[in-house]
Every structure is written in structure tokens, then in C-alpha cells.
Amino acid sequence: MAPPPPPAPDATLSDVGEFGLISELVALFPQGEHVLVGPGDDAAVLRVRAGHVVVSTDLMVEGRHFRRDWATAEDVGHRAAAQNLSDLNAMGGRAHSLTVGLAAPADLPAAWAIDFARGFAAECALVGASVVGGDLTRASEVVIAVTVIGACTQAPVLRSGAVPGQLLALCGRQGWAAGGLAVLGRGFRSPRALVDAYRRPAPLYDAGRAAAEAGATAMIDISDGLLAEAGHLAADSGVAIDVRSAAFELPEPLQAVGAALGVDPLSLVLGGGDDHALLATFDPGSPPEGWVVVGEVLAPGDGGPGAVTVDGAAYEGATGWTHF
Amino acid sequence: MAPPPPPAPDATLSDVGEFGLISELVALFPQGEHVLVGPGDDAAVLRVRAGHVVVSTDLMVEGRHFRRDWATAEDVGHRAAAQNLSDLNAMGGRAHSLTVGLAAPADLPAAWAIDFARGFAAECALVGASVVGGDLTRASEVVIAVTVIGACTQAPVLRSGAVPGQLLALCGRQGWAAGGLAVLGRGFRSPRALVDAYRRPAPLYDAGRAAAEAGATAMIDISDGLLAEAGHLAADSGVAIDVRSAAFELPEPLQAVGAALGVDPLSLVLGGGDDHALLATFDPGSPPEGWVVVGEVLAPGDGGPGAVTVDGAAYEGATGWTHF
């Protein structure tokens, strides 16, 4: 049988139909050698080695986590994969398989779904992971559900291992995506470097495992805001954390946005998420290459376990965002 | 620290907040021995044996896959878990771990989410599987995203192994959930047995592995309609299938609904899904206990591979449903 012709450029999901679109999407997902059965059966079948399997799942909702007028479908695909791949990175693990569910209105352009899948597949390819299954259904808004499965070759690094006296260190650029989101929110499209950072984050997928091997005692992915994530790490470890504001580089684009929007660029760094930088704790001394010391781990003080201070004092700005 | 007080009976997700609700939900999910790290870190950590890992994912959207006025939250939790557990059953596998994402309006009662989780956990307990992770976010309607991970102790049974001359057999009640959905759709609440079958399906979780061990050559879970699923099996196997209508039991409640609604009860059996019965093919002879022969596998004829006939002729009724 000849393959079906590609959908017309203006075709909607409703025009193309569930099964037509699924076959278009599946063709975009190459399967790794560990995938014995990919998409299309009741379940995918993977061959895995014995050991630690790491699993994480995330939802993205249109209008809340992304806007179709602020990013291309391909960008959204990259971001959806990146935020899940980054969760495994923060355990010191590496993804090998993902599933993706797409709930969407019937009038969503089929091309959007295809471009989304193309971006998703491209991001997964950066770590050699395969999209092994999915689901497609109708809803009144676009909801993307991703689950990522991977392996740890060493003991996973949890949020709960920080000990007073250790260093808090950051790996990866931080605040750039928040800056991009801030300018998009005001109707601007520049500085381009920040807008691009928001649209398509670039997590350092080798950094998590390297940190684990270098002795990271606790690690977390910054998706909801640096201080908020530091708070999760401190709470789970039963410690307090003090962040040193002078430790953060404030590169030119962040300063430009701060000046243009009248916000302190440091607030983008401390409260912003979406760059998927990593925050980890290490024994005193030099952190691994690529990591910058940004604070220290303290015994719980008056604020109790989980308290996070900036330069020794409570922080007045936003520390992250909540979902309700 | 004392645990937080339970939310007030009329509290919404917005009142309780993301983190408050997550801690309520996580407390409902006991963790199996294979779970080294459960919900709450960047990823769950599982200890698995080397071998075949089976993975499947499904979305359920309010108003499309369930209605909050037609089923309790606990029922919806049972169904959401059941339809995913059933996918692994249809591979001859068994689930050990699930993730669940819940996107919901801010005014959803927190009690709904808690009761949903209670039903979900109870269904997972039937096979000894653990809910190891999840996500909670805001959306304009309720969307539930489930991923299930499990193991096969023998070679997985795919959709593609049917060979002409083999038997098609059914395991589990079929048409009951469709009957329940039909009466709910007309505003009735009885026959109660059918409505209950729709609200809370009861897949036979031991049947898939038993069929695999008994030599099932192809297998599929009936979620979207018996004839539609037979068609997927036939298409993937490159065969045709003829279903014999006289093979189906038409129990009293199905006959009662047929008479009351003026529909052929056989149409509920052939076109209905949601019971999560299994359809499988076996070599000629007697199928395993609990299975009823309902048709046969044929070489592709005029209809080509994938064609499904009923008593040798094309079927005029609905064979299942599509999502767009």
C-alpha cells in the first residue's frame, strides 16, 4: 500500500482524523535499539538492563505553560521534551524512552501537531531517547502529557541529601527564560536571546550525571523558580539554605530587560524558571567544572527546615510560581 | 511537624493549593518494595529486573471519556487505572508502576481529586502496582493522563501474530459498559448492573498472562469497540477476521436495554468498548478456560488485510468510536 498523502496545509485534526494523524506522527519518531515494539500496539515493549529505572511525568496546558502565539509548535515540542528530560538529568539519570499524550481541539491545525512532534523528537534525539508511545484525543484546549523513563548508572541524586556546611551550586544559565517570558508578556519580541531561551530551553543533559559522579549530595531541576526549588531541596533535606546574590552573573540581556521593564534583573534569576538549570549541593571545596557556587547549606534556624534566605535575610520578591 | 488538617468538605483546588493537595494525594498511594523513591523528587526511582518492560499511556477528558454527573470521582479513578492496566494485560504483562497527571479547573472540589486518587489507588492495588509519580496543574476542564509501566515474564503478545485458520476468542463480559452508557445517555440509571459496569469496569487482570502462557498468537484490549479492535488486530496481522454473531451470549440486562431503547443488544456487544474484555487468537482446538470462540482468522479476501465481517458479511452498525 502506498503511504497516505500528507494532509493539506490548512487541514485540522478533525479533517485528518485520529488514525491518519497518528500514522503521520509515529513516522517522526525513530526507535532506538532497546525498543522491541514501538507505538501502535496496546503497549510498547522495551528491553532494559537490571538496575535503577527513573520515571517522571509532566503536564503542559495551553495558555498556562505555553501560548501558541508566543512560540512555534516546534518550540513547544522542544520545551515539552526538555522539561521532562531535565527531570531525569536532575537525578543523575538519562532518558531512554518517552510517551506523549496530546489532547487538542478538533480545529487545531494538523500541521501544528506534526510540527510539535518534530520538535519533540528532535529534543529527545539530543539524549538518544525514543518516543515509544502516546495518545491523541479531543479536548477544548491543548494539553500535553509527557512521561519519561530512563536509567541511572550510579545511585540517583535525590533532593534530600544536603547537609549543613555544604555548598549550593548552579549549572546552566538562569533567568534567561524568565526574561524572555517577561518581554513577551509586554508584547515585545526582543532581546532575541532571551525570547529564544524561553521558547527553546537548552538544558545541559550531561551535567546531571557528571555532577552525580563528582559527588553531588542533592540535586534539583529549576523549573518553577530558583528560590522555590532551593526551598524544596532544603525542606526535603531538613536544612536551611542561604543564597548569595553577588554570586550571580547578570549578563547584558538581563540587564537590558531589567532597565526596559523596570524590574531588578536579579529577580529574574532568583524567581525565574524554565531554563532548566540544575541546583545541587557539594562538599566544601571546588564544585565540578561548569558549576558556580551560589550559596551554602545551613542548619535550620528560626525559619525551620526548608527556609531559604538571600544574603542572610528573607527575600521579598517572587520565588517561583504555583499552579493553583 | 503535625500533618496539615484535611481540607474542608467544600474546599476547591484553589483553596487547598497545589502543594497541600499533592501531600493529601501522595498519602493515598502506598509504595511497593520495588519503589526506591516514590512521588516527590524530580523523578521516581524503581528497581527492576532485566527483561521486557511494557509501557502504555492514555488520556481521559471530562465530557468526552467521563462525566462527573454520571460517575463518582472514585469510579473515574477506578476507570482511569483500569483502562491502562488493561493495556498491559493485553500484552500478557503485568503493571508494577503508574504515573498520573491531573489537569483541572481551580474550582474543582478538592474532595473530587482525593476521591479520584482513592479509586485509582484501589484499582492499582488489584494488581499490586504502585502510583510512583504524578503532576497536578490547572486547566479549563479535567484531563487525566496515565502512564503504566510493567513487566512481561514471557514474550509479549502483539496484535500482529494472528494467522489464517486460527480461532478468535473473547475473554470477559462485553457490551455491558456500552449498555450502561446508553441508558445514562437517555437519562436513566438502570439496569444497575450495566450502569455499574460502565462506571467501574472489571478487567480480568490474570487473563492476559494466562492466555500468553496458553499460546495466544495475537491479543488486544477492547476499549473502543469489539469490531474496531478486531480490525486493528486483523490489520496488524495482515489477515481478515470473521465474527460469528451467534457466539455471543446476550444476557438479560442487555436484552432489557435493547428492548427499552429500541436497539439491537448485539450492537452493544459488537460496537461497545469500555468493558476492557480481551480479544485473542489461538491455534485451532479449545481456547483456554474463560475464553469463548467468537470467530475465525481468514486469509485477506476482497476487503484486503484488516477487513472484519460478521457472519460473512459487512457489518452495517457502529464498530467503535474515533476521537476526532
XYZ file of C-alpha atoms in Angstrom:
648
model
C 0.000 0.000 0.000
C 1.308 3.469 -0.809
C 1.561 5.787 2.199
C -1.334 8.242 2.508
C -0.666 11.709 1.085
C 0.372 14.321 3.654
C -2.503 16.445 4.998
C -3.328 19.721 3.229
C -1.538 22.719 4.811
C -4.753 24.037 6.369
C -6.173 20.658 7.441
C -7.380 20.363 11.037
C -7.195 17.353 13.335
C -10.829 16.772 12.546
C -10.126 16.732 8.786
C -7.195 14.343 9.103
C -8.775 12.075 11.718
C -7.232 10.293 14.649
C -5.679 7.379 12.807
C -4.429 9.425 9.883
C -2.677 11.844 12.182
C -1.245 9.109 14.393
C 0.459 7.488 11.431
C 1.929 10.881 10.448
C 3.208 11.419 13.973
C 4.605 7.937 14.514
C 6.668 8.284 11.348
C 8.501 11.173 13.052
C 9.657 9.043 15.969
C 12.698 6.835 15.184
C 13.032 3.899 17.575
C 16.208 3.003 19.405
C 17.657 -0.497 19.573
C 16.198 -1.045 23.044
C 12.667 -0.647 21.640
C 11.312 -4.066 20.677
C 7.810 -2.736 19.972
C 7.212 0.969 19.422
C 3.951 2.879 19.078
C 0.886 1.054 17.711
C 0.251 -1.924 19.946
C -1.545 -1.963 23.314
C 1.804 -1.129 24.896
C 5.393 -0.505 23.864
C 7.946 -3.176 24.720
C 11.441 -2.158 25.833
C 14.498 -4.222 26.647
C 16.119 -2.821 29.767
C 19.062 -3.787 31.892
C 18.503 -4.537 35.555
C 19.059 -1.548 37.786
C 17.630 1.799 38.708
C 14.803 2.956 36.474
C 13.894 6.638 36.807
C 10.438 7.892 35.826
C 8.870 11.332 35.738
C 5.733 12.893 34.278
C 4.617 16.436 33.470
C 1.592 18.219 32.062
C 1.654 21.344 29.907
C -1.547 23.295 29.335
C -2.059 25.879 26.620
C -2.470 29.384 27.956
C -0.806 28.383 31.192
C 2.506 26.789 30.237
C 2.688 27.964 26.655
C 0.920 30.179 24.147
C 0.636 29.284 20.516
C 1.235 32.911 19.546
C 4.435 33.158 21.592
C 6.205 30.064 20.331
C 6.063 27.814 17.308
C 4.709 24.286 17.588
C 8.243 23.024 17.145
C 9.404 25.191 20.059
C 6.610 23.809 22.240
C 7.672 20.289 21.281
C 11.254 21.037 22.267
C 10.150 22.540 25.582
C 7.779 19.683 26.425
C 10.522 17.136 25.931
C 13.202 19.287 27.574
C 11.368 19.787 30.824
C 10.919 16.043 31.223
C 14.416 15.098 30.113
C 15.693 17.671 32.570
C 13.899 15.954 35.460
C 15.942 12.826 34.853
C 19.086 14.907 34.404
C 18.455 16.226 37.925
C 18.568 12.658 39.274
C 21.876 11.993 37.524
C 19.962 9.790 35.081
C 19.479 9.685 31.357
C 16.250 9.107 29.452
C 15.827 6.256 27.018
C 12.048 6.306 26.385
C 9.170 8.782 26.456
C 5.438 8.699 25.962
C 3.471 11.753 24.868
C -0.265 12.372 25.125
C -1.837 15.189 23.133
C -5.345 16.397 23.918
C -6.427 19.076 21.462
C -9.410 20.860 19.940
C -10.762 19.388 16.712
C -9.887 22.611 14.901
C -6.206 22.506 15.825
C -4.218 22.577 12.583
C -2.827 19.119 11.894
C 0.396 20.895 10.922
C 0.695 22.191 14.499
C 0.580 18.654 15.878
C 3.104 17.466 13.313
C 5.493 20.346 13.964
C 5.087 19.786 17.706
C 6.058 16.138 17.253
C 9.016 17.144 15.089
C 10.358 19.435 17.827
C 9.667 16.836 20.494
C 11.529 14.167 18.547
C 14.470 16.466 17.883
C 14.884 17.273 21.576
C 14.679 13.570 22.503
C 17.334 12.817 19.902
C 19.781 15.020 21.840
C 19.970 12.314 24.510
C 19.245 9.363 22.221
C 15.798 8.716 23.700
C 12.865 7.246 21.740
C 9.181 8.241 21.753
C 7.711 4.793 22.298
C 4.019 5.517 22.757
C 1.325 8.124 23.005
C -2.322 9.002 22.913
C -4.324 11.525 20.937
C -7.742 12.746 21.936
C -10.042 15.709 21.721
C -10.300 18.409 24.373
C -11.270 22.068 24.466
C -7.685 23.247 24.896
C -4.279 21.786 24.138
C -2.926 19.649 26.985
C 0.381 17.810 26.583
C 1.196 14.922 28.918
C 4.716 13.532 28.862
C 6.219 10.649 30.780
C 9.927 9.965 30.628
C 11.692 6.732 31.574
C 15.421 6.364 31.947
C 18.296 4.773 33.746
C 20.842 5.755 36.370
C 24.237 4.121 36.104
C 25.103 5.301 39.630
C 22.937 5.922 42.693
C 20.349 8.599 41.836
C 20.859 12.004 43.428
C 17.800 12.947 45.484
C 16.609 16.265 46.862
C 17.110 15.037 50.387
C 20.861 14.631 50.712
C 22.076 18.163 51.522
C 23.966 18.579 54.784
C 24.817 21.828 56.626
C 28.229 23.107 55.668
C 27.929 22.053 52.034
C 27.962 24.374 49.061
C 24.977 25.235 46.897
C 25.941 25.421 43.228
C 24.232 26.236 39.956
C 24.861 24.786 36.498
C 23.420 26.397 33.383
C 22.084 29.797 32.520
C 19.338 31.012 34.805
C 16.862 33.865 34.413
C 17.066 33.988 30.641
C 13.753 32.202 30.010
C 12.066 34.332 32.670
C 13.396 37.407 30.902
C 12.050 36.134 27.597
C 8.664 35.444 29.139
C 8.617 38.920 30.696
C 9.224 40.683 27.384
C 6.684 38.500 25.535
C 4.183 39.368 28.266
C 4.660 43.051 27.462
C 4.219 42.479 23.768
C 7.898 42.708 22.788
C 9.988 40.177 20.868
C 13.466 41.191 21.966
C 16.117 40.800 23.308
C 16.026 37.889 20.952
C 18.466 35.787 23.010
C 16.070 35.806 25.966
C 12.954 35.138 23.893
C 14.744 32.222 22.265
C 15.813 30.925 25.675
C 12.178 30.918 26.776
C 10.938 29.294 23.583
C 13.540 26.604 23.446
C 15.450 25.907 26.668
C 18.828 24.225 26.358
C 19.338 22.002 29.415
C 22.856 20.650 29.870
C 21.950 16.979 29.615
C 25.413 15.720 30.525
C 25.684 17.848 33.638
C 23.449 15.788 35.918
C 25.324 12.546 35.577
C 28.669 14.346 35.772
C 27.557 16.015 38.996
C 26.418 12.682 40.407
C 29.798 11.187 39.615
C 31.519 14.207 41.148
C 29.705 13.609 44.426
C 26.637 15.883 44.343
C 24.758 15.199 47.580
C 21.398 16.645 46.493
C 20.168 17.959 43.156
C 17.044 19.558 41.681
C 15.945 20.908 38.318
C 14.928 24.569 38.330
C 11.612 24.619 36.547
C 9.473 26.780 38.843
C 11.975 29.316 40.189
C 15.435 29.133 41.745
C 14.450 30.112 45.287
C 11.335 27.904 45.216
C 13.369 24.902 44.104
C 16.063 25.684 46.677
C 13.221 25.613 49.202
C 12.120 22.129 48.053
C 15.679 20.898 48.317
C 16.104 22.449 51.776
C 12.766 21.081 53.017
C 13.463 17.542 51.801
C 16.958 17.656 53.289
C 15.801 19.175 56.571
C 18.185 22.111 56.225
C 18.159 25.831 55.530
C 19.818 27.474 52.542
C 21.297 30.905 52.138
C 21.749 32.205 48.613
C 24.404 34.821 47.925
C 23.070 37.384 45.463
C 26.532 38.612 44.419
C 27.281 35.124 43.072
C 25.006 35.526 40.082
C 26.217 36.822 36.812
C 23.794 39.367 35.378
C 24.565 39.254 31.666
C 23.800 42.152 29.390
C 20.434 40.919 28.021
C 19.071 40.507 31.553
C 20.248 43.992 32.469
C 18.662 45.376 29.316
C 15.324 43.770 30.114
C 15.506 44.945 33.698
C 16.085 48.511 32.558
C 13.373 48.339 29.867
C 10.722 46.804 32.109
C 11.720 48.453 35.361
C 12.452 45.203 37.157
C 15.542 44.129 39.071
C 17.328 41.645 36.780
C 18.273 39.672 39.887
C 14.561 38.941 40.428
C 14.501 37.144 37.062
C 17.384 34.974 38.223
C 16.017 34.229 41.686
C 12.317 33.815 40.791
C 12.501 32.585 37.206
C 12.166 29.010 35.985
C 12.014 27.371 32.580
C 15.732 27.448 31.826
C 16.037 24.006 33.446
C 19.339 24.838 35.068
C 20.408 22.473 37.849
C 20.889 23.319 41.506
C 22.993 20.918 43.571
C 24.910 20.659 46.806
C 28.502 19.521 47.157
C 31.007 19.082 49.941
C 33.081 22.238 50.613
C 35.853 22.842 48.107
C 35.621 23.398 44.395
C 32.443 22.304 42.638
C 32.808 20.437 39.333
C 33.590 22.359 36.182
C 30.593 24.264 34.878
C 29.131 24.822 38.331
C 29.102 28.165 40.151
C 28.800 28.365 43.920
C 25.720 30.464 44.721
C 25.097 29.769 48.393
C 25.540 27.463 51.298
C 23.654 24.860 53.261
C 22.916 25.770 56.888
C 21.439 24.056 59.888
C 17.775 25.022 60.228
C 17.446 28.311 62.109
C 14.439 30.371 63.108
C 12.725 29.671 59.780
C 12.874 25.931 60.354
C 13.814 23.312 57.763
C 13.159 24.455 54.209
C 13.847 28.128 54.887
C 15.696 29.953 52.138
C 17.287 33.339 52.694
C 19.110 35.685 50.331
C 22.241 37.299 51.797
C 21.039 36.179 55.200
C 17.621 37.834 55.025
C 14.126 36.883 53.889
C 13.532 37.565 50.179
C 10.653 39.892 49.353
C 10.147 39.055 45.677
C 8.541 36.127 43.911
C 10.367 32.850 44.482
C 8.562 30.817 41.820
C 5.027 30.092 40.795
C 2.267 27.779 41.985
C -0.290 26.059 39.834
C -3.492 26.952 41.725
C 5.534 18.704 62.370
C 1.884 17.690 62.692
C 0.257 16.756 59.361
C -1.893 19.544 57.913
C -5.622 19.282 58.679
C -7.726 17.712 55.885
C -9.346 20.243 53.554
C -12.857 21.489 54.349
C -15.576 19.444 52.583
C -16.346 22.238 50.126
C -12.759 23.347 49.530
C -11.645 23.737 45.924
C -8.232 23.031 44.430
C -7.627 26.752 44.540
C -8.420 26.872 48.295
C -6.191 23.927 49.128
C -3.341 24.875 46.792
C -1.075 22.693 44.715
C 1.296 21.542 47.428
C -1.398 20.969 50.044
C -3.354 18.795 47.682
C -0.299 16.890 46.474
C 0.559 15.853 50.016
C -3.049 14.660 50.529
C -2.893 12.653 47.309
C 0.531 11.149 47.845
C -0.596 9.811 51.217
C -3.153 7.684 49.353
C -0.521 5.907 47.249
C 1.288 3.112 49.115
C 4.639 2.211 47.561
C 5.702 -1.317 46.661
C 9.060 -2.763 47.573
C 10.413 -2.124 44.091
C 9.945 1.627 44.579
C 13.141 3.128 45.957
C 11.894 6.715 45.613
C 8.199 7.440 45.209
C 6.431 10.741 44.431
C 8.088 13.984 45.490
C 11.525 14.099 43.901
C 12.366 15.125 40.314
C 11.683 11.521 39.306
C 10.669 8.266 40.903
C 13.318 5.551 41.205
C 12.354 1.903 40.662
C 14.375 -1.251 40.975
C 13.560 -3.526 38.042
C 14.776 -6.865 36.843
C 16.315 -7.100 33.407
C 13.854 -8.125 30.706
C 10.842 -6.874 28.819
C 9.413 -3.626 30.111
C 5.928 -2.765 28.791
C 4.700 0.831 28.742
C 1.406 2.406 27.752
C -0.244 5.804 28.135
C -3.821 7.112 27.919
C -5.670 10.386 28.234
C -9.176 10.831 29.627
C -11.018 14.099 29.089
C -14.069 15.222 31.017
C -17.219 15.359 28.885
C -15.656 13.003 26.389
C -14.454 9.961 28.334
C -16.386 10.591 31.536
C -18.953 12.895 33.060
C -18.820 13.944 36.672
C -22.626 13.617 36.947
C -22.594 10.043 35.596
C -19.961 8.541 37.836
C -18.367 9.337 41.166
C -14.804 10.556 41.382
C -13.861 7.181 42.829
C -15.439 5.452 39.811
C -13.466 7.678 37.450
C -10.298 6.812 39.362
C -11.012 3.113 39.009
C -11.715 3.509 35.280
C -8.628 5.600 34.590
C -6.407 2.993 36.200
C -8.315 0.037 34.734
C -8.017 1.126 31.127
C -4.256 1.433 31.458
C -3.749 -1.746 33.468
C -5.825 -3.487 30.826
C -3.447 -2.381 28.073
C -0.621 -4.279 29.759
C -2.947 -7.236 30.392
C -3.468 -7.378 26.634
C 0.294 -7.810 26.140
C 0.404 -10.667 28.626
C 2.150 -8.304 31.041
C 1.504 -7.015 34.499
C 1.848 -3.455 35.770
C 4.163 -2.519 38.620
C 4.185 1.284 38.430
C 1.936 4.096 37.201
C 2.130 7.860 36.932
C -0.957 10.041 36.889
C -1.320 13.625 35.737
C -4.385 15.635 36.680
C -5.205 18.905 34.941
C -8.270 20.519 36.481
C -10.147 23.789 36.913
C -9.300 25.786 40.046
C -12.893 25.370 41.250
C -12.797 21.564 41.155
C -13.664 20.330 44.653
C -10.509 19.077 46.346
C -12.628 16.166 47.575
C -13.153 15.110 43.940
C -9.406 14.886 43.356
C -8.924 12.973 46.619
C -11.744 10.521 45.860
C -10.399 10.088 42.329
C -6.984 9.210 43.757
C -8.581 6.805 46.226
C -10.330 4.918 43.397
C -7.204 4.989 41.264
C -5.096 3.570 44.089
C -7.662 0.873 44.845
C -7.687 -0.315 41.229
C -3.876 -0.360 41.107
C -3.832 -2.402 44.314
C -5.710 -5.166 42.495
C -2.530 -5.963 40.581
C -0.098 -4.809 43.258
C 1.045 -1.760 41.256
C 2.243 1.499 42.807
C 1.491 5.094 41.825
C 5.049 6.384 41.738
C 4.640 9.883 40.381
C 2.313 12.485 39.007
C 1.635 16.075 38.148
C -1.117 18.495 39.061
C -1.910 21.625 37.132
C -4.690 23.973 36.214
C -6.777 23.648 33.048
C -10.272 24.643 31.963
C -11.535 21.057 32.049
C -10.475 17.884 33.801
C -7.862 15.919 31.835
C -6.351 12.762 33.304
C -3.086 11.411 31.872
C -1.950 7.980 32.969
C 1.198 6.070 32.084
C 1.618 2.477 33.165
C 4.871 0.520 33.320
C 5.092 -3.219 33.816
C 6.866 -6.433 33.050
C 6.307 -9.469 30.869
C 7.658 -12.732 32.207
C 7.193 -14.337 28.782
C 7.345 -12.896 25.254
C 4.718 -10.143 24.935
C 1.675 -10.970 22.787
C 1.369 -8.423 19.996
C -1.517 -7.525 17.703
C 0.377 -8.813 14.736
C 0.616 -12.557 15.297
C -2.722 -13.858 14.005
C -2.560 -16.417 11.197
C -5.384 -17.614 8.919
C -7.041 -20.719 10.300
C -6.741 -19.649 13.927
C -9.639 -19.008 16.273
C -10.748 -15.607 17.528
C -11.756 -15.760 21.177
C -13.137 -13.345 23.755
C -12.469 -13.237 27.491
C -14.625 -11.149 29.809
C -18.037 -9.610 29.624
C -18.602 -7.394 26.610
C -21.345 -4.874 25.842
C -22.249 -4.236 29.454
C -20.443 -0.901 29.737
C -21.876 0.197 26.374
C -25.344 -0.715 27.687
C -24.714 1.320 30.817
C -23.505 4.284 28.786
C -26.577 4.035 26.533
C -29.020 4.200 29.438
C -27.121 7.037 31.136
C -27.267 8.903 27.840
C -31.065 8.647 27.881
C -31.259 9.882 31.469
C -31.866 6.512 33.125
C -29.914 4.885 35.941
C -30.883 1.217 35.427
C -30.377 -1.672 34.774
C -28.000 -1.071 37.629
C -25.663 -3.923 36.623
C -24.933 -2.219 33.306
C -24.535 1.250 34.764
C -22.136 -0.150 37.329
C -20.234 -1.962 34.573
C -19.794 1.360 32.772
C -18.798 3.247 35.912
C -16.336 0.689 37.145
C -15.093 -1.888 34.634
C -13.699 -5.126 35.999
C -10.915 -6.322 33.682
C -9.707 -9.858 34.278
C -6.140 -8.974 35.148
C -4.901 -12.553 35.281
C -6.353 -13.483 31.889
C -3.750 -11.823 29.685
C -0.733 -13.590 31.115
C -2.644 -16.890 31.251
C -3.552 -16.513 27.575
C 0.063 -15.731 26.702
C 1.196 -18.863 28.518
C -1.546 -20.851 26.754
C -0.193 -19.799 23.374
C -2.236 -16.772 22.318
C -0.806 -15.664 18.974
C -2.257 -12.127 18.982
C -4.156 -10.169 21.618
C -5.840 -6.792 22.050
C -7.788 -4.955 24.717
C -11.310 -3.934 23.696
C -11.543 -0.294 24.684
C -13.061 1.298 21.594
C -15.403 -1.425 20.274
C -15.088 -5.128 19.544
C -15.244 -4.921 15.765
C -12.957 -1.906 15.650
C -10.367 -3.684 17.794
C -10.743 -6.866 15.726
C -9.979 -4.641 12.761
C -6.762 -3.335 14.355
C -5.707 -6.896 15.121
C -6.510 -8.033 11.584
C -4.738 -5.069 10.002
C -1.573 -5.519 12.062
C -1.575 -9.264 11.363
C -2.294 -8.837 7.644
C -5.373 -11.067 7.844
C -9.161 -10.835 7.715
C -11.463 -11.779 10.567
C -14.995 -13.115 10.524
C -17.014 -12.755 13.712
C -19.862 -15.175 14.343
C -22.812 -13.325 15.879
C -24.422 -16.454 17.332
C -21.337 -16.929 19.513
C -22.214 -14.048 21.803
C -24.212 -14.502 24.908
C -26.858 -11.800 25.209
C -27.553 -11.730 28.926
C -30.833 -10.460 30.318
C -29.749 -6.902 31.187
C -28.510 -6.339 27.613
C -31.782 -7.652 26.243
C -33.725 -5.407 28.615
C -31.781 -2.335 27.498
C -32.203 -3.302 23.862
C -35.957 -3.552 24.306
C -36.221 -0.324 26.318
C -34.083 1.759 23.961
C -35.083 0.091 20.726
C -31.564 -1.050 19.861
C -30.287 -4.486 18.912
C -28.439 -5.750 22.003
C -25.917 -7.385 19.660
C -24.904 -3.891 18.526
C -23.852 -3.113 22.105
C -21.643 -6.201 22.068
C -20.117 -5.607 18.637
C -19.699 -1.843 18.820
C -19.253 -1.241 22.523
C -15.991 -0.703 24.380
C -15.079 0.211 27.949
C -15.512 -3.264 29.446
C -11.842 -3.970 28.711
C -12.514 -7.541 27.682
C -9.687 -9.215 25.763
C -9.763 -10.472 22.209
C -7.119 -13.008 21.203
C -6.301 -15.583 18.568
C -5.307 -19.187 19.242
C -4.437 -22.238 17.213
C -7.486 -24.353 16.330
C -8.783 -26.540 19.169
C -10.068 -25.482 22.552
C -9.175 -21.995 23.776
C -8.061 -21.638 27.415
C -10.644 -21.694 30.175
C -12.639 -18.484 30.395
C -12.346 -17.786 26.659
C -15.241 -18.116 24.196
C -14.641 -18.664 20.499
C -16.359 -15.793 18.640
C -14.901 -16.015 15.157
C -12.051 -17.088 12.961
C -8.978 -15.701 11.263
C -9.077 -15.756 7.453
C -6.705 -15.003 4.635
C -7.350 -11.491 3.335
C -10.156 -11.566 0.777
C -11.775 -8.833 -1.283
C -11.734 -6.464 1.693
C -7.948 -6.770 1.957
C -5.961 -7.116 5.208
C -7.795 -5.696 8.198
C -11.284 -6.471 6.916
C -13.742 -7.653 9.550
C -17.017 -9.293 8.631
C -19.901 -10.525 10.750
C -21.342 -13.874 9.687
C -19.503 -13.478 6.391
C -20.953 -10.077 5.500
C -20.071 -6.440 6.061
C -21.466 -5.033 9.299
C -23.736 -2.019 8.986
C -23.685 -0.745 12.584
C -21.096 1.189 14.544
C -17.857 -0.738 15.063
C -16.353 1.587 17.672
C -15.629 5.252 18.026
C -12.989 7.644 16.860
C -11.591 10.594 18.749
C -11.895 13.298 16.065
